[in-house]
Amino acid sequence: MPTFELSVILRALQRPELSGAVKRCCTNIMEKGGIIRGMENLGLKPLPYKITKHGDRFHEGNYVLIKFDSAVDMPSKLVEDLNRDTDVIRKNVFPGDQEFVRPCLTGPCEFGELKNPDHEKRIWWARVARRHAKYERRKAQKKA
């Protein structure tokens, strides 16, 4: 059974209602044959943007991570059931336990960034110098 991680954003609820919503998510996983390995409540946080779900507008939510093992096709069924839950604002299922693989095994990694960090600054100064030179030329032409 592969491991998955369920990331859920729940409405801003009081402690008893929040535990009931998390329990529903966990029960949903277990009813479909999944095994829950761990759970982490990240707390109540403001959402990055306003989210509208089930006719309501939300500005903050409770973030919860649930690690579980299940069959490969189960996450899609789980997402369908969580769509119907009115306390769930957002949900994502990610494959879990993937090790980080360094993209560059030798030397420093370059991810498309500019080799010279001063490059953009030099471009800006070159543009300013061109504008200034053009301004000075026009000024000299008007006087002549």
PDB file of C-alpha atoms in Angstrom:
ATOM      1  CA  MET A   1       0.000   0.000   0.000  1.00  0.00           C
ATOM      2  CA  PRO A   2       1.474   3.364  -0.961  1.00  0.00           C
ATOM      3  CA  THR A   3       1.545   6.256   1.477  1.00  0.00           C
ATOM      4  CA  PHE A   4      -0.405   9.454   0.818  1.00  0.00           C
ATOM      5  CA  GLU A   5      -0.738  12.795   2.562  1.00  0.00           C
ATOM      6  CA  LEU A   6      -4.096  14.553   2.734  1.00  0.00           C
ATOM      7  CA  SER A   7      -3.896  18.306   3.144  1.00  0.00           C
ATOM      8  CA  VAL A   8      -7.227  19.751   4.275  1.00  0.00           C
ATOM      9  CA  ILE A   9      -8.303  23.322   4.965  1.00  0.00           C
ATOM     10  CA  LEU A  10     -11.362  23.359   7.201  1.00  0.00           C
ATOM     11  CA  ARG A  11     -13.634  26.252   8.105  1.00  0.00           C
ATOM     12  CA  ALA A  12     -12.718  28.311  11.166  1.00  0.00           C
ATOM     13  CA  LEU A  13     -14.471  26.126  13.742  1.00  0.00           C
ATOM     14  CA  GLN A  14     -14.413  25.855  17.518  1.00  0.00           C
ATOM     15  CA  ARG A  15     -12.504  22.934  19.033  1.00  0.00           C
ATOM     16  CA  PRO A  16     -15.426  20.420  19.307  1.00  0.00           C
ATOM     17  CA  GLU A  17     -16.677  21.081  15.768  1.00  0.00           C
ATOM     18  CA  LEU A  18     -13.109  20.983  14.423  1.00  0.00           C
ATOM     19  CA  SER A  19     -12.443  17.601  16.031  1.00  0.00           C
ATOM     20  CA  GLY A  20     -15.719  16.327  14.545  1.00  0.00           C
ATOM     21  CA  ALA A  21     -14.720  17.488  11.051  1.00  0.00           C
ATOM     22  CA  VAL A  22     -11.264  15.888  11.342  1.00  0.00           C
ATOM     23  CA  LYS A  23     -12.868  12.708  12.666  1.00  0.00           C
ATOM     24  CA  ARG A  24     -15.179  12.623   9.617  1.00  0.00           C
ATOM     25  CA  CYS A  25     -12.148  12.916   7.310  1.00  0.00           C
ATOM     26  CA  CYS A  26     -10.333  10.110   9.137  1.00  0.00           C
ATOM     27  CA  THR A  27     -13.423   7.909   9.248  1.00  0.00           C
ATOM     28  CA  ASN A  28     -13.851   8.461   5.527  1.00  0.00           C
ATOM     29  CA  ILE A  29     -10.311   7.182   4.948  1.00  0.00           C
ATOM     30  CA  MET A  30     -10.763   4.131   7.171  1.00  0.00           C
ATOM     31  CA  GLU A  31     -14.131   3.183   5.618  1.00  0.00           C
ATOM     32  CA  LYS A  32     -12.421   2.960   2.237  1.00  0.00           C
ATOM     33  CA  GLY A  33      -9.743   0.610   3.572  1.00  0.00           C
ATOM     34  CA  GLY A  34      -7.032   3.128   4.420  1.00  0.00           C
ATOM     35  CA  ILE A  35      -4.729   3.072   7.428  1.00  0.00           C
ATOM     36  CA  ILE A  36      -4.015   6.376   9.155  1.00  0.00           C
ATOM     37  CA  ARG A  37      -0.312   6.786  10.029  1.00  0.00           C
ATOM     38  CA  GLY A  38      -0.369  10.252  11.543  1.00  0.00           C
ATOM     39  CA  MET A  39      -2.122  13.557  11.765  1.00  0.00           C
ATOM     40  CA  GLU A  40      -0.915  17.110  12.328  1.00  0.00           C
ATOM     41  CA  ASN A  41      -3.014  20.165  13.080  1.00  0.00           C
ATOM     42  CA  LEU A  42      -1.218  23.267  11.785  1.00  0.00           C
ATOM     43  CA  GLY A  43      -3.759  25.585  13.395  1.00  0.00           C
ATOM     44  CA  LEU A  44      -5.978  28.445  12.338  1.00  0.00           C
ATOM     45  CA  LYS A  45      -4.329  30.653   9.715  1.00  0.00           C
ATOM     46  CA  PRO A  46      -5.489  33.349   7.307  1.00  0.00           C
ATOM     47  CA  LEU A  47      -6.044  32.058   3.787  1.00  0.00           C
ATOM     48  CA  PRO A  48      -3.792  33.438   1.040  1.00  0.00           C
ATOM     49  CA  TYR A  49      -6.873  34.765  -0.758  1.00  0.00           C
ATOM     50  CA  LYS A  50     -10.644  34.774  -0.265  1.00  0.00           C
ATOM     51  CA  ILE A  51     -12.139  31.380  -1.067  1.00  0.00           C
ATOM     52  CA  THR A  52     -15.792  30.793  -1.855  1.00  0.00           C
ATOM     53  CA  LYS A  53     -17.091  27.282  -1.182  1.00  0.00           C
ATOM     54  CA  HIS A  54     -20.623  25.968  -0.614  1.00  0.00           C
ATOM     55  CA  GLY A  55     -22.030  29.501  -0.980  1.00  0.00           C
ATOM     56  CA  ASP A  56     -19.889  30.995   1.812  1.00  0.00           C
ATOM     57  CA  ARG A  57     -16.820  33.223   1.639  1.00  0.00           C
ATOM     58  CA  PHE A  58     -13.838  32.326   3.818  1.00  0.00           C
ATOM     59  CA  HIS A  59     -10.877  34.433   4.962  1.00  0.00           C
ATOM     60  CA  GLU A  60      -9.248  31.984   7.393  1.00  0.00           C
ATOM     61  CA  GLY A  61      -9.182  28.256   7.941  1.00  0.00           C
ATOM     62  CA  ASN A  62      -7.791  25.394   9.989  1.00  0.00           C
ATOM     63  CA  TYR A  63      -4.972  23.547   8.235  1.00  0.00           C
ATOM     64  CA  VAL A  64      -4.708  19.795   8.886  1.00  0.00           C
ATOM     65  CA  LEU A  65      -2.331  17.172   7.429  1.00  0.00           C
ATOM     66  CA  ILE A  66      -3.259  13.480   7.543  1.00  0.00           C
ATOM     67  CA  LYS A  67      -0.778  10.768   6.504  1.00  0.00           C
ATOM     68  CA  PHE A  68      -2.343   7.482   5.470  1.00  0.00           C
ATOM     69  CA  ASP A  69      -1.738   4.274   3.522  1.00  0.00           C
ATOM     70  CA  SER A  70      -4.315   3.092   1.019  1.00  0.00           C
ATOM     71  CA  ALA A  71      -4.942   1.568  -2.365  1.00  0.00           C
ATOM     72  CA  VAL A  72      -3.830   3.569  -5.391  1.00  0.00           C
ATOM     73  CA  ASP A  73      -7.364   4.421  -6.581  1.00  0.00           C
ATOM     74  CA  MET A  74      -8.685   5.449  -3.149  1.00  0.00           C
ATOM     75  CA  PRO A  75      -7.555   9.139  -3.130  1.00  0.00           C
ATOM     76  CA  SER A  76      -9.876  10.021  -6.016  1.00  0.00           C
ATOM     77  CA  LYS A  77     -12.832   8.462  -4.154  1.00  0.00           C
ATOM     78  CA  LEU A  78     -11.802  10.297  -0.993  1.00  0.00           C
ATOM     79  CA  VAL A  79     -11.738  13.660  -2.789  1.00  0.00           C
ATOM     80  CA  GLU A  80     -15.245  13.022  -4.145  1.00  0.00           C
ATOM     81  CA  ASP A  81     -16.556  12.445  -0.620  1.00  0.00           C
ATOM     82  CA  LEU A  82     -14.728  15.461   0.813  1.00  0.00           C
ATOM     83  CA  ASN A  83     -16.307  17.650  -1.909  1.00  0.00           C
ATOM     84  CA  ARG A  84     -19.675  17.040  -0.243  1.00  0.00           C
ATOM     85  CA  ASP A  85     -18.466  17.976   3.264  1.00  0.00           C
ATOM     86  CA  THR A  86     -19.514  21.574   4.017  1.00  0.00           C
ATOM     87  CA  ASP A  87     -16.712  22.084   6.568  1.00  0.00           C
ATOM     88  CA  VAL A  88     -13.961  21.364   4.014  1.00  0.00           C
ATOM     89  CA  ILE A  89     -12.780  24.415   2.085  1.00  0.00           C
ATOM     90  CA  ARG A  90      -9.835  22.854   0.192  1.00  0.00           C
ATOM     91  CA  LYS A  91      -8.374  19.377  -0.012  1.00  0.00           C
ATOM     92  CA  ASN A  92      -5.380  17.877  -1.805  1.00  0.00           C
ATOM     93  CA  VAL A  93      -3.952  14.385  -1.754  1.00  0.00           C
ATOM     94  CA  PHE A  94      -0.213  14.073  -2.331  1.00  0.00           C
ATOM     95  CA  PRO A  95       1.928  10.955  -2.664  1.00  0.00           C
ATOM     96  CA  GLY A  96       3.914  10.695   0.559  1.00  0.00           C
ATOM     97  CA  ASP A  97       7.350   9.505   1.668  1.00  0.00           C
ATOM     98  CA  GLN A  98       9.183  10.719  -1.389  1.00  0.00           C
ATOM     99  CA  GLU A  99      12.815  11.395  -0.681  1.00  0.00           C
ATOM    100  CA  PHE A 100      14.396  14.654  -1.774  1.00  0.00           C
ATOM    101  CA  VAL A 101      16.749  14.134  -4.711  1.00  0.00           C
ATOM    102  CA  ARG A 102      19.286  16.885  -5.249  1.00  0.00           C
ATOM    103  CA  PRO A 103      19.061  18.068  -8.880  1.00  0.00           C
ATOM    104  CA  CYS A 104      22.787  18.816  -9.177  1.00  0.00           C
ATOM    105  CA  LEU A 105      25.082  16.155  -7.820  1.00  0.00           C
ATOM    106  CA  THR A 106      28.301  18.076  -8.424  1.00  0.00           C
ATOM    107  CA  GLY A 107      28.937  21.747  -7.933  1.00  0.00           C
ATOM    108  CA  PRO A 108      26.445  24.505  -7.246  1.00  0.00           C
ATOM    109  CA  CYS A 109      22.921  24.159  -8.603  1.00  0.00           C
ATOM    110  CA  GLU A 110      21.731  26.707 -11.143  1.00  0.00           C
ATOM    111  CA  PHE A 111      18.017  26.901 -11.754  1.00  0.00           C
ATOM    112  CA  GLY A 112      17.968  29.366 -14.628  1.00  0.00           C
ATOM    113  CA  GLU A 113      19.059  32.300 -12.517  1.00  0.00           C
ATOM    114  CA  LEU A 114      21.452  34.861 -13.866  1.00  0.00           C
ATOM    115  CA  LYS A 115      25.115  34.065 -13.265  1.00  0.00           C
ATOM    116  CA  ASN A 116      25.950  37.663 -12.368  1.00  0.00           C
ATOM    117  CA  PRO A 117      23.643  38.937  -9.602  1.00  0.00           C
ATOM    118  CA  ASP A 118      24.596  42.496 -10.558  1.00  0.00           C
ATOM    119  CA  HIS A 119      23.286  41.992 -14.110  1.00  0.00           C
ATOM    120  CA  GLU A 120      19.839  43.543 -13.610  1.00  0.00           C
ATOM    121  CA  LYS A 121      21.304  46.485 -11.737  1.00  0.00           C
ATOM    122  CA  ARG A 122      23.732  47.161 -14.610  1.00  0.00           C
ATOM    123  CA  ILE A 123      20.908  46.998 -17.167  1.00  0.00           C
ATOM    124  CA  TRP A 124      18.910  49.510 -15.139  1.00  0.00           C
ATOM    125  CA  TRP A 125      21.875  51.902 -14.864  1.00  0.00           C
ATOM    126  CA  ALA A 126      22.557  51.566 -18.616  1.00  0.00           C
ATOM    127  CA  ARG A 127      18.959  52.556 -19.394  1.00  0.00           C
ATOM    128  CA  VAL A 128      19.121  55.501 -17.023  1.00  0.00           C
ATOM    129  CA  ALA A 129      22.428  56.629 -18.572  1.00  0.00           C
ATOM    130  CA  ARG A 130      20.919  56.398 -22.099  1.00  0.00           C
ATOM    131  CA  ARG A 131      17.901  58.456 -21.069  1.00  0.00           C
ATOM    132  CA  HIS A 132      20.137  61.018 -19.409  1.00  0.00           C
ATOM    133  CA  ALA A 133      22.382  61.252 -22.496  1.00  0.00           C
ATOM    134  CA  LYS A 134      19.337  61.679 -24.751  1.00  0.00           C
ATOM    135  CA  TYR A 135      17.993  64.376 -22.428  1.00  0.00           C
ATOM    136  CA  GLU A 136      21.332  66.211 -22.466  1.00  0.00           C
ATOM    137  CA  ARG A 137      21.497  66.061 -26.304  1.00  0.00           C
ATOM    138  CA  ARG A 138      17.984  67.498 -26.655  1.00  0.00           C
ATOM    139  CA  LYS A 139      18.824  70.192 -24.136  1.00  0.00           C
ATOM    140  CA  ALA A 140      21.980  71.116 -26.101  1.00  0.00           C
ATOM    141  CA  GLN A 141      20.027  71.174 -29.406  1.00  0.00           C
ATOM    142  CA  LYS A 142      17.419  73.562 -27.973  1.00  0.00           C
ATOM    143  CA  LYS A 143      20.127  75.985 -26.853  1.00  0.00           C
ATOM    144  CA  ALA A 144      21.863  75.924 -30.252  1.00  0.00           C
TER     145      ALA A 144
END
